[in-house]
Amino acid sequence: MKKYNGNGLVDNKRRTLLKGAAALGVATALGGLLPSKAWAKKKVGMGFIYVGPRDDYGYNQSHYEGKSSLAKLDWVKAVDQENVPETIEVQKAMESMINLDGVQVLFPTSFGYFDPHILKIAPKYPDVMFLHCGGLWDASKHPKNVGSYFGYIDEAVYVAGIVAGHTSKTGKLGFIAAMPIPQVLRNINNFTLAARSVNPKITTTVVFTGGWSLPVKEAEAANSLIDQGIDVLTCHVDSPKVVIETAEKRGIYSCGYHTNQAVLAPKGFLTGAQWNWSKVYQDYAEMISKGTKIPNLVRGGFKEGLVTSSPYGKAVSAKAKEQADKVRSSFMSGSMVVYKGPIKDNTGRVVIAAGKEYKQTDVWLESMDWLAEGVIGSTKG
Amino acid sequence: MMRSFEPIVIPIAALLVSLLMFGIFITAAGADALGVFESMYRGAFGTWFSWQNTLVRAAPLMLTALCTALPARIGLIIIGGEGAVVVGGMTAALTGIVLTHASPIVVLTAMAFMGMTTGGLWIAAISALRHYRGVNETISSLLLNYIAIAIMNFLVFGPLRDPETLNKPSTYHIGEANMLTEMGSTSIHWGFGLGVIACVALWVLMRHTPFGFAVDIAGGNVRAAKLSGLPVTRLMIITSLLAGAAAGLAGMIEVAAVHGRANSSLNANYGYEGILVAFIARHNPLAIIPVAILFGGIRASSGLLQRDHDLPDASSLVLQGIIFIVILASETLYGRFSWLRAKEKTA
Amino acid sequence: MNETEFSLLNILIAVIGGAIRVGTPFLFVSLGECLTERSGRINLGLEGTLMMGAMTGYGASYLSGSPWLGVMAAGMTGVILGGVHALLCQQQKVNDIAVGIALMLLGTGLAFFLGKPLIQPTAAHLPSLHLGSWSDSPVIQAALDINVLFVIGVLLAPAMAWFFRYSRWGLYVRTVGESADAARAMGLNVNRVRMYSTMAGGFLAGVGGSFLSLYYPGGWSEGLSSGQGLMAVALVIFARWNPVYCLYASLLFGAAATLGPTLQSIGMTWGYYLFHAAPYVLTLIIMITTSSSTRLLSGMPGQLSNVK
């Protein structure tokens, strides 16, 4: 099926002009550091590494879908590896892809892969590009052949929060989260702030399960929350399948995360926040083919097409749709600022003073360690 | 006197049988078995890179295997290596953070000492519970694994968290200068060297000293050992201390050579994989070295199986399981082939 | 906790409901292990059996459309794995704990390998009995939505106790477990009795696995088991090899496991990492306080003492 020549994948069937151009593009894009021999014959090797199973109905699947969308580009050879823990294993998986599969661009997709693993391996392979999902590349600290990309998925979570706020009758929302880290806290806060913009009395109860993939605990958390009267449930764990299915079984509403989970809850599914990695990976492939320099930092939300909302379920009212669409378009136009003071945290402390605002790209938001007013829960384990 | 050939011939034959069975399994699953074996060889031992990949994965397995192998010699089945790795790594990281400005050799020695001490006490507590309270050591060691992980998560997310570690909460860094380096020009860290040294040293202790002899007697028959005046309790506790120290050292190496901090990555199942290595090596510390390398190789080639043959990550689990079962079944063959012992008899 | 009004009774009911949901797989695995251990063998491989049961149960339900066929398929998988365990253990010099660990690994590996295509599809789930329909409270209704398998498990526990005590086969199992020599003197085939016991134990563990994938939490995924199969072995010890105590132990363990999420959902937010360890700490404390070094545990089969 595949043939190896030791330092790259050889395609001996079709050699189109496009491919030649593409390969030439890579050589330029990667700084011309690669040996120039036989370049026109080579495919571009792209390697993807996931921390969990690639069909988990969640985070890893969203990346796998992105990777699969490259299949139509015949000058790209994409390989992937699943269930790679954030230990020396990922270092070796990256090196193995470089040494044995001739991969030239790597996409390690789990946050914990960055420090120390990518930072340790990247300097050893200056002609390979390491593009990490989630991390914050910093020109002053990190190697030049490292970059990072991430989507402002909290925008889509905000839109889901608007819908949840309109739909909830009890005024109690539930959020099942893996652990109190900034990415997660930001989603919880966005969800809550959005819902409270619809109805200021709404509260969100958070349950932290302590791990990214613990189906029994997630189901138990969902049941406990539903027992306490919440009627819209969402989550931030690796695979939302169990949470959405439990919500459906108990007859309440749910908002999805990572991928589209509408089929799991035909009655209660409202909408959800989805990644659109296909866009990111195809853009990177495009840049390589055109020979543009790959930017070290790629971030974006609705406007850049990195995140989307799942299609509305049938339980969503016309009014909710209208406001959610409006909010989405103001995210698109860039006029929407979520973190605009005054905002208090749930202990009553003013975190963002009146008149102060933090735009979506503000790095301060990346180190969020507080929960907004209206969230029932604590960041302290 | 010539040694019996059995301990060499039987495991190798068992290994070949396991590979054959695995080949049949993956053929049934629709893969090209010969191609898979070729990839496995290439991924584990085919190039210098692959060798380094294999050896670096073998490093923690040697130490965690000792954690099961030593107590097994005295009749205790302990599966608590995972917990000892976690507590050892945790205390080693704390030590490194406190001493971060001392000279690297002092820091590393102190970290190793603390990691080994806590790991040792952790496992010794299990055998003390067994001895003084009659608590089943297999179960208590399993429970303590979960408890160790919960304590670590609590500390890493709470009191010991470095606020700079945003989305992967960890303790503070022990300092770049204090990291354990790689051996020579290879990419294999010193954990491998320490693992080999530990295996050899414990092999000498277990096979060539009165202490090891006493442990084997106590492991064979506790009552007889007690009657002959052996301090069985002390032997049990010391053996468990050494076992836990080995696993604690594995945790310290994870921190000092790989992560630089303690975090949830310490819980990487090395403890559980070590149990397999120990049983396949028949609790012989010297045999642990090649078995750990073999298992390191299986893990190292697992990625290639996914990429080249579209096999799921679990194939390496299946292969390990088959090897383990066939090796266990082959236990029954020992002593049945007189021709393998011919030389021993004539000597 | 500003607006969260909660009544103590509701929490209690929620915890009981959770105990039943979380406890059921423990109940089946521990009953299976209890039967195996009463015959004088320990099967640590039930973790692998549980995973294989969950996977085949889900697969069979998906393919046939009948969750009960799934349960049967899961049980039969357990029988096969139990048979392998027994077959290996009856060879000379083969340690049953080691075989258990090997089967745990192989079972888990096979389940992950063969279960890949089952992660996405949705299979027919097991039905539940709505015992709470008399109440208006959704909490009570939810807590009393009880799966048929749990009911079967509850009936099975005393039935197994009766079996050990009064039936002829129960006597065989006990005799073999107490003393293989006495059993041989009675003319029993020790290996055969142990094989049947291990296979039947495997059946129950497989059914326990199908509960995970076909009811709660439902669905097949690689994170489905959080060590239930291993923990069940611990539960048997603190249940003193008594099937009825296995039922109590499973429920207690289930309740301890639901405590963390329940407390968070009512706004008790401190120390959830430590609460996650609660079931394990509880088990350990019970084991320490009830064991003794000077006498054998009451109820422990005599043949287990050499591997204890």
mmCIF file with all atom_site columns, N, CA, C and O in Angstrom, chain A residues 235-277:
data_model
loop_
_atom_site.group_PDB
_atom_site.id
_atom_site.type_symbol
_atom_site.label_atom_id
_atom_site.label_alt_id
_atom_site.label_comp_id
_atom_site.label_asym_id
_atom_site.label_entity_id
_atom_site.label_seq_id
_atom_site.pdbx_PDB_ins_code
_atom_site.Cartn_x
_atom_site.Cartn_y
_atom_site.Cartn_z
_atom_site.occupancy
_atom_site.B_iso_or_equiv
_atom_site.pdbx_formal_charge
_atom_site.auth_seq_id
_atom_site.auth_comp_id
_atom_site.auth_asym_id
_atom_site.auth_atom_id
_atom_site.pdbx_PDB_model_num
ATOM 1   N N  . CYS A 1 235 ? -21.575 20.231 28.977 1.00 0.00 ? 235 CYS A N  1
ATOM 2   C CA . CYS A 1 235 ? -20.391 19.651 29.596 1.00 0.00 ? 235 CYS A CA 1
ATOM 3   C C  . CYS A 1 235 ? -19.121 20.073 28.877 1.00 0.00 ? 235 CYS A C  1
ATOM 4   O O  . CYS A 1 235 ? -19.146 20.590 27.756 1.00 0.00 ? 235 CYS A O  1
ATOM 5   N N  . HIS A 1 236 ? -18.003 19.865 29.550 1.00 0.00 ? 236 HIS A N  1
ATOM 6   C CA . HIS A 1 236 ? -16.694 19.981 28.916 1.00 0.00 ? 236 HIS A CA 1
ATOM 7   C C  . HIS A 1 236 ? -15.852 18.804 29.399 1.00 0.00 ? 236 HIS A C  1
ATOM 8   O O  . HIS A 1 236 ? -15.142 18.891 30.382 1.00 0.00 ? 236 HIS A O  1
ATOM 9   N N  . VAL A 1 237 ? -16.031 17.675 28.738 1.00 0.00 ? 237 VAL A N  1
ATOM 10  C CA . VAL A 1 237 ? -15.210 16.480 28.978 1.00 0.00 ? 237 VAL A CA 1
ATOM 11  C C  . VAL A 1 237 ? -14.817 15.980 27.593 1.00 0.00 ? 237 VAL A C  1
ATOM 12  O O  . VAL A 1 237 ? -15.289 16.511 26.593 1.00 0.00 ? 237 VAL A O  1
ATOM 13  N N  . ASP A 1 238 ? -13.962 14.973 27.521 1.00 0.00 ? 238 ASP A N  1
ATOM 14  C CA . ASP A 1 238 ? -13.495 14.562 26.199 1.00 0.00 ? 238 ASP A CA 1
ATOM 15  C C  . ASP A 1 238 ? -14.621 14.011 25.327 1.00 0.00 ? 238 ASP A C  1
ATOM 16  O O  . ASP A 1 238 ? -14.648 14.233 24.134 1.00 0.00 ? 238 ASP A O  1
ATOM 17  N N  . SER A 1 239 ? -15.512 13.235 25.936 1.00 0.00 ? 239 SER A N  1
ATOM 18  C CA . SER A 1 239 ? -16.589 12.656 25.143 1.00 0.00 ? 239 SER A CA 1
ATOM 19  C C  . SER A 1 239 ? -17.947 12.957 25.764 1.00 0.00 ? 239 SER A C  1
ATOM 20  O O  . SER A 1 239 ? -18.305 12.382 26.776 1.00 0.00 ? 239 SER A O  1
ATOM 21  N N  . PRO A 1 240 ? -18.708 13.873 25.181 1.00 0.00 ? 240 PRO A N  1
ATOM 22  C CA . PRO A 1 240 ? -19.989 14.278 25.791 1.00 0.00 ? 240 PRO A CA 1
ATOM 23  C C  . PRO A 1 240 ? -21.105 13.256 25.620 1.00 0.00 ? 240 PRO A C  1
ATOM 24  O O  . PRO A 1 240 ? -22.203 13.475 26.100 1.00 0.00 ? 240 PRO A O  1
ATOM 25  N N  . LYS A 1 241 ? -20.830 12.123 24.977 1.00 0.00 ? 241 LYS A N  1
ATOM 26  C CA . LYS A 1 241 ? -21.893 11.189 24.623 1.00 0.00 ? 241 LYS A CA 1
ATOM 27  C C  . LYS A 1 241 ? -22.759 10.808 25.831 1.00 0.00 ? 241 LYS A C  1
ATOM 28  O O  . LYS A 1 241 ? -23.981 10.902 25.786 1.00 0.00 ? 241 LYS A O  1
ATOM 29  N N  . VAL A 1 242 ? -22.105 10.379 26.917 1.00 0.00 ? 242 VAL A N  1
ATOM 30  C CA . VAL A 1 242 ? -22.852 9.903  28.082 1.00 0.00 ? 242 VAL A CA 1
ATOM 31  C C  . VAL A 1 242 ? -23.717 11.017 28.670 1.00 0.00 ? 242 VAL A C  1
ATOM 32  O O  . VAL A 1 242 ? -24.877 10.796 29.021 1.00 0.00 ? 242 VAL A O  1
ATOM 33  N N  . VAL A 1 243 ? -23.170 12.219 28.761 1.00 0.00 ? 243 VAL A N  1
ATOM 34  C CA . VAL A 1 243 ? -23.911 13.332 29.361 1.00 0.00 ? 243 VAL A CA 1
ATOM 35  C C  . VAL A 1 243 ? -25.152 13.637 28.530 1.00 0.00 ? 243 VAL A C  1
ATOM 36  O O  . VAL A 1 243 ? -26.261 13.764 29.060 1.00 0.00 ? 243 VAL A O  1
ATOM 37  N N  . ILE A 1 244 ? -24.986 13.728 27.213 1.00 0.00 ? 244 ILE A N  1
ATOM 38  C CA . ILE A 1 244 ? -26.117 14.079 26.352 1.00 0.00 ? 244 ILE A CA 1
ATOM 39  C C  . ILE A 1 244 ? -27.177 12.971 26.409 1.00 0.00 ? 244 ILE A C  1
ATOM 40  O O  . ILE A 1 244 ? -28.371 13.236 26.499 1.00 0.00 ? 244 ILE A O  1
ATOM 41  N N  . GLU A 1 245 ? -26.719 11.726 26.364 1.00 0.00 ? 245 GLU A N  1
ATOM 42  C CA . GLU A 1 245 ? -27.676 10.616 26.387 1.00 0.00 ? 245 GLU A CA 1
ATOM 43  C C  . GLU A 1 245 ? -28.424 10.546 27.715 1.00 0.00 ? 245 GLU A C  1
ATOM 44  O O  . GLU A 1 245 ? -29.617 10.238 27.755 1.00 0.00 ? 245 GLU A O  1
ATOM 45  N N  . THR A 1 246 ? -27.715 10.816 28.824 1.00 0.00 ? 246 THR A N  1
ATOM 46  C CA . THR A 1 246 ? -28.386 10.786 30.127 1.00 0.00 ? 246 THR A CA 1
ATOM 47  C C  . THR A 1 246 ? -29.423 11.891 30.216 1.00 0.00 ? 246 THR A C  1
ATOM 48  O O  . THR A 1 246 ? -30.534 11.676 30.712 1.00 0.00 ? 246 THR A O  1
ATOM 49  N N  . ALA A 1 247 ? -29.078 13.076 29.722 1.00 0.00 ? 247 ALA A N  1
ATOM 50  C CA . ALA A 1 247 ? -30.030 14.184 29.737 1.00 0.00 ? 247 ALA A CA 1
ATOM 51  C C  . ALA A 1 247 ? -31.286 13.808 28.950 1.00 0.00 ? 247 ALA A C  1
ATOM 52  O O  . ALA A 1 247 ? -32.412 14.035 29.390 1.00 0.00 ? 247 ALA A O  1
ATOM 53  N N  . GLU A 1 248 ? -31.078 13.190 27.797 1.00 0.00 ? 248 GLU A N  1
ATOM 54  C CA . GLU A 1 248 ? -32.217 12.803 26.957 1.00 0.00 ? 248 GLU A CA 1
ATOM 55  C C  . GLU A 1 248 ? -33.092 11.775 27.668 1.00 0.00 ? 248 GLU A C  1
ATOM 56  O O  . GLU A 1 248 ? -34.307 11.854 27.664 1.00 0.00 ? 248 GLU A O  1
ATOM 57  N N  . LYS A 1 249 ? -32.405 10.814 28.297 1.00 0.00 ? 249 LYS A N  1
ATOM 58  C CA . LYS A 1 249 ? -33.132 9.759  28.994 1.00 0.00 ? 249 LYS A CA 1
ATOM 59  C C  . LYS A 1 249 ? -33.988 10.340 30.121 1.00 0.00 ? 249 LYS A C  1
ATOM 60  O O  . LYS A 1 249 ? -35.080 9.875  30.383 1.00 0.00 ? 249 LYS A O  1
ATOM 61  N N  . ARG A 1 250 ? -33.456 11.364 30.799 1.00 0.00 ? 250 ARG A N  1
ATOM 62  C CA . ARG A 1 250 ? -34.191 11.949 31.919 1.00 0.00 ? 250 ARG A CA 1
ATOM 63  C C  . ARG A 1 250 ? -35.138 13.052 31.466 1.00 0.00 ? 250 ARG A C  1
ATOM 64  O O  . ARG A 1 250 ? -35.733 13.746 32.300 1.00 0.00 ? 250 ARG A O  1
ATOM 65  N N  . GLY A 1 251 ? -35.212 13.268 30.167 1.00 0.00 ? 251 GLY A N  1
ATOM 66  C CA . GLY A 1 251 ? -36.198 14.199 29.649 1.00 0.00 ? 251 GLY A CA 1
ATOM 67  C C  . GLY A 1 251 ? -35.875 15.678 29.848 1.00 0.00 ? 251 GLY A C  1
ATOM 68  O O  . GLY A 1 251 ? -36.772 16.496 29.985 1.00 0.00 ? 251 GLY A O  1
ATOM 69  N N  . ILE A 1 252 ? -34.586 16.036 29.903 1.00 0.00 ? 252 ILE A N  1
ATOM 70  C CA . ILE A 1 252 ? -34.256 17.460 29.984 1.00 0.00 ? 252 ILE A CA 1
ATOM 71  C C  . ILE A 1 252 ? -33.488 17.879 28.726 1.00 0.00 ? 252 ILE A C  1
ATOM 72  O O  . ILE A 1 252 ? -33.190 17.066 27.861 1.00 0.00 ? 252 ILE A O  1
ATOM 73  N N  . TYR A 1 253 ? -33.171 19.167 28.650 1.00 0.00 ? 253 TYR A N  1
ATOM 74  C CA . TYR A 1 253 ? -32.495 19.697 27.465 1.00 0.00 ? 253 TYR A CA 1
ATOM 75  C C  . TYR A 1 253 ? -30.976 19.584 27.608 1.00 0.00 ? 253 TYR A C  1
ATOM 76  O O  . TYR A 1 253 ? -30.447 19.527 28.712 1.00 0.00 ? 253 TYR A O  1
ATOM 77  N N  . SER A 1 254 ? -30.298 19.586 26.475 1.00 0.00 ? 254 SER A N  1
ATOM 78  C CA . SER A 1 254 ? -28.847 19.514 26.550 1.00 0.00 ? 254 SER A CA 1
ATOM 79  C C  . SER A 1 254 ? -28.203 20.337 25.441 1.00 0.00 ? 254 SER A C  1
ATOM 80  O O  . SER A 1 254 ? -28.806 20.552 24.384 1.00 0.00 ? 254 SER A O  1
ATOM 81  N N  . CYS A 1 255 ? -26.997 20.811 25.707 1.00 0.00 ? 255 CYS A N  1
ATOM 82  C CA . CYS A 1 255 ? -26.195 21.495 24.701 1.00 0.00 ? 255 CYS A CA 1
ATOM 83  C C  . CYS A 1 255 ? -24.919 20.687 24.491 1.00 0.00 ? 255 CYS A C  1
ATOM 84  O O  . CYS A 1 255 ? -24.267 20.291 25.460 1.00 0.00 ? 255 CYS A O  1
ATOM 85  N N  . GLY A 1 256 ? -24.544 20.460 23.246 1.00 0.00 ? 256 GLY A N  1
ATOM 86  C CA . GLY A 1 256 ? -23.399 19.613 22.931 1.00 0.00 ? 256 GLY A CA 1
ATOM 87  C C  . GLY A 1 256 ? -22.073 20.351 23.014 1.00 0.00 ? 256 GLY A C  1
ATOM 88  O O  . GLY A 1 256 ? -22.019 21.568 23.253 1.00 0.00 ? 256 GLY A O  1
ATOM 89  N N  . TYR A 1 257 ? -21.018 19.590 22.828 1.00 0.00 ? 257 TYR A N  1
ATOM 90  C CA . TYR A 1 257 ? -19.677 20.182 22.859 1.00 0.00 ? 257 TYR A CA 1
ATOM 91  C C  . TYR A 1 257 ? -18.743 19.353 21.988 1.00 0.00 ? 257 TYR A C  1
ATOM 92  O O  . TYR A 1 257 ? -18.939 18.143 21.849 1.00 0.00 ? 257 TYR A O  1
ATOM 93  N N  . HIS A 1 258 ? -17.738 19.981 21.429 1.00 0.00 ? 258 HIS A N  1
ATOM 94  C CA . HIS A 1 258 ? -16.709 19.361 20.582 1.00 0.00 ? 258 HIS A CA 1
ATOM 95  C C  . HIS A 1 258 ? -17.221 19.016 19.180 1.00 0.00 ? 258 HIS A C  1
ATOM 96  O O  . HIS A 1 258 ? -16.676 19.502 18.196 1.00 0.00 ? 258 HIS A O  1
ATOM 97  N N  . THR A 1 259 ? -18.228 18.094 19.093 1.00 0.00 ? 259 THR A N  1
ATOM 98  C CA . THR A 1 259 ? -18.754 17.727 17.775 1.00 0.00 ? 259 THR A CA 1
ATOM 99  C C  . THR A 1 259 ? -20.279 17.833 17.837 1.00 0.00 ? 259 THR A C  1
ATOM 100 O O  . THR A 1 259 ? -20.821 18.181 18.876 1.00 0.00 ? 259 THR A O  1
ATOM 101 N N  . ASN A 1 260 ? -20.941 17.498 16.745 1.00 0.00 ? 260 ASN A N  1
ATOM 102 C CA . ASN A 1 260 ? -22.396 17.589 16.737 1.00 0.00 ? 260 ASN A CA 1
ATOM 103 C C  . ASN A 1 260 ? -23.008 16.340 17.358 1.00 0.00 ? 260 ASN A C  1
ATOM 104 O O  . ASN A 1 260 ? -22.832 15.246 16.853 1.00 0.00 ? 260 ASN A O  1
ATOM 105 N N  . GLN A 1 261 ? -23.719 16.516 18.475 1.00 0.00 ? 261 GLN A N  1
ATOM 106 C CA . GLN A 1 261 ? -24.318 15.363 19.149 1.00 0.00 ? 261 GLN A CA 1
ATOM 107 C C  . GLN A 1 261 ? -25.825 15.304 18.971 1.00 0.00 ? 261 GLN A C  1
ATOM 108 O O  . GLN A 1 261 ? -26.512 14.619 19.733 1.00 0.00 ? 261 GLN A O  1
ATOM 109 N N  . ALA A 1 262 ? -26.350 16.023 17.990 1.00 0.00 ? 262 ALA A N  1
ATOM 110 C CA . ALA A 1 262 ? -27.803 16.113 17.829 1.00 0.00 ? 262 ALA A CA 1
ATOM 111 C C  . ALA A 1 262 ? -28.458 14.739 17.752 1.00 0.00 ? 262 ALA A C  1
ATOM 112 O O  . ALA A 1 262 ? -29.510 14.515 18.345 1.00 0.00 ? 262 ALA A O  1
ATOM 113 N N  . VAL A 1 263 ? -27.826 13.788 17.045 1.00 0.00 ? 263 VAL A N  1
ATOM 114 C CA . VAL A 1 263 ? -28.472 12.475 16.876 1.00 0.00 ? 263 VAL A CA 1
ATOM 115 C C  . VAL A 1 263 ? -28.636 11.746 18.197 1.00 0.00 ? 263 VAL A C  1
ATOM 116 O O  . VAL A 1 263 ? -29.462 10.848 18.306 1.00 0.00 ? 263 VAL A O  1
ATOM 117 N N  . LEU A 1 264 ? -27.828 12.091 19.205 1.00 0.00 ? 264 LEU A N  1
ATOM 118 C CA . LEU A 1 264 ? -27.905 11.369 20.476 1.00 0.00 ? 264 LEU A CA 1
ATOM 119 C C  . LEU A 1 264 ? -29.115 11.797 21.296 1.00 0.00 ? 264 LEU A C  1
ATOM 120 O O  . LEU A 1 264 ? -29.508 11.110 22.226 1.00 0.00 ? 264 LEU A O  1
ATOM 121 N N  . ALA A 1 265 ? -29.662 12.973 20.993 1.00 0.00 ? 265 ALA A N  1
ATOM 122 C CA . ALA A 1 265 ? -30.778 13.487 21.789 1.00 0.00 ? 265 ALA A CA 1
ATOM 123 C C  . ALA A 1 265 ? -31.778 14.174 20.873 1.00 0.00 ? 265 ALA A C  1
ATOM 124 O O  . ALA A 1 265 ? -31.863 15.395 20.850 1.00 0.00 ? 265 ALA A O  1
ATOM 125 N N  . PRO A 1 266 ? -32.549 13.385 20.128 1.00 0.00 ? 266 PRO A N  1
ATOM 126 C CA . PRO A 1 266 ? -33.453 13.989 19.142 1.00 0.00 ? 266 PRO A CA 1
ATOM 127 C C  . PRO A 1 266 ? -34.483 14.926 19.759 1.00 0.00 ? 266 PRO A C  1
ATOM 128 O O  . PRO A 1 266 ? -34.929 15.863 19.110 1.00 0.00 ? 266 PRO A O  1
ATOM 129 N N  . LYS A 1 267 ? -34.864 14.682 21.041 1.00 0.00 ? 267 LYS A N  1
ATOM 130 C CA . LYS A 1 267 ? -35.886 15.538 21.645 1.00 0.00 ? 267 LYS A CA 1
ATOM 131 C C  . LYS A 1 267 ? -35.295 16.754 22.331 1.00 0.00 ? 267 LYS A C  1
ATOM 132 O O  . LYS A 1 267 ? -35.761 17.873 22.135 1.00 0.00 ? 267 LYS A O  1
ATOM 133 N N  . GLY A 1 268 ? -34.275 16.530 23.160 1.00 0.00 ? 268 GLY A N  1
ATOM 134 C CA . GLY A 1 268 ? -33.843 17.606 24.041 1.00 0.00 ? 268 GLY A CA 1
ATOM 135 C C  . GLY A 1 268 ? -32.635 18.402 23.577 1.00 0.00 ? 268 GLY A C  1
ATOM 136 O O  . GLY A 1 268 ? -32.231 19.351 24.236 1.00 0.00 ? 268 GLY A O  1
ATOM 137 N N  . PHE A 1 269 ? -32.036 18.018 22.458 1.00 0.00 ? 269 PHE A N  1
ATOM 138 C CA . PHE A 1 269 ? -30.809 18.713 22.046 1.00 0.00 ? 269 PHE A CA 1
ATOM 139 C C  . PHE A 1 269 ? -31.139 20.123 21.585 1.00 0.00 ? 269 PHE A C  1
ATOM 140 O O  . PHE A 1 269 ? -32.026 20.328 20.749 1.00 0.00 ? 269 PHE A O  1
ATOM 141 N N  . LEU A 1 270 ? -30.431 21.119 22.126 1.00 0.00 ? 270 LEU A N  1
ATOM 142 C CA . LEU A 1 270 ? -30.714 22.511 21.755 1.00 0.00 ? 270 LEU A CA 1
ATOM 143 C C  . LEU A 1 270 ? -29.764 22.981 20.656 1.00 0.00 ? 270 LEU A C  1
ATOM 144 O O  . LEU A 1 270 ? -30.158 23.272 19.549 1.00 0.00 ? 270 LEU A O  1
ATOM 145 N N  . THR A 1 271 ? -28.488 23.065 21.014 1.00 0.00 ? 271 THR A N  1
ATOM 146 C CA . THR A 1 271 ? -27.452 23.417 20.044 1.00 0.00 ? 271 THR A CA 1
ATOM 147 C C  . THR A 1 271 ? -26.147 23.021 20.706 1.00 0.00 ? 271 THR A C  1
ATOM 148 O O  . THR A 1 271 ? -26.154 22.386 21.758 1.00 0.00 ? 271 THR A O  1
ATOM 149 N N  . GLY A 1 272 ? -25.039 23.376 20.127 1.00 0.00 ? 272 GLY A N  1
ATOM 150 C CA . GLY A 1 272 ? -23.788 22.998 20.767 1.00 0.00 ? 272 GLY A CA 1
ATOM 151 C C  . GLY A 1 272 ? -22.633 23.760 20.169 1.00 0.00 ? 272 GLY A C  1
ATOM 152 O O  . GLY A 1 272 ? -22.763 24.417 19.124 1.00 0.00 ? 272 GLY A O  1
ATOM 153 N N  . ALA A 1 273 ? -21.504 23.697 20.849 1.00 0.00 ? 273 ALA A N  1
ATOM 154 C CA . ALA A 1 273 ? -20.291 24.356 20.375 1.00 0.00 ? 273 ALA A CA 1
ATOM 155 C C  . ALA A 1 273 ? -19.418 23.309 19.700 1.00 0.00 ? 273 ALA A C  1
ATOM 156 O O  . ALA A 1 273 ? -19.123 22.287 20.293 1.00 0.00 ? 273 ALA A O  1
ATOM 157 N N  . GLN A 1 274 ? -19.059 23.571 18.458 1.00 0.00 ? 274 GLN A N  1
ATOM 158 C CA . GLN A 1 274 ? -18.292 22.588 17.694 1.00 0.00 ? 274 GLN A CA 1
ATOM 159 C C  . GLN A 1 274 ? -17.000 23.191 17.177 1.00 0.00 ? 274 GLN A C  1
ATOM 160 O O  . GLN A 1 274 ? -16.934 24.349 16.810 1.00 0.00 ? 274 GLN A O  1
ATOM 161 N N  . TRP A 1 275 ? -15.982 22.345 17.123 1.00 0.00 ? 275 TRP A N  1
ATOM 162 C CA . TRP A 1 275 ? -14.740 22.759 16.460 1.00 0.00 ? 275 TRP A CA 1
ATOM 163 C C  . TRP A 1 275 ? -14.893 22.575 14.964 1.00 0.00 ? 275 TRP A C  1
ATOM 164 O O  . TRP A 1 275 ? -15.653 21.729 14.509 1.00 0.00 ? 275 TRP A O  1
ATOM 165 N N  . ASN A 1 276 ? -14.112 23.308 14.216 1.00 0.00 ? 276 ASN A N  1
ATOM 166 C CA . ASN A 1 276 ? -14.075 23.093 12.778 1.00 0.00 ? 276 ASN A CA 1
ATOM 167 C C  . ASN A 1 276 ? -12.610 22.976 12.358 1.00 0.00 ? 276 ASN A C  1
ATOM 168 O O  . ASN A 1 276 ? -12.053 23.843 11.696 1.00 0.00 ? 276 ASN A O  1
ATOM 169 N N  . TRP A 1 277 ? -11.970 21.883 12.803 1.00 0.00 ? 277 TRP A N  1
ATOM 170 C CA . TRP A 1 277 ? -10.541 21.750 12.524 1.00 0.00 ? 277 TRP A CA 1
ATOM 171 C C  . TRP A 1 277 ? -10.267 21.541 11.035 1.00 0.00 ? 277 TRP A C  1
ATOM 172 O O  . TRP A 1 277 ? -9.164  21.815 10.576 1.00 0.00 ? 277 TRP A O  1
#
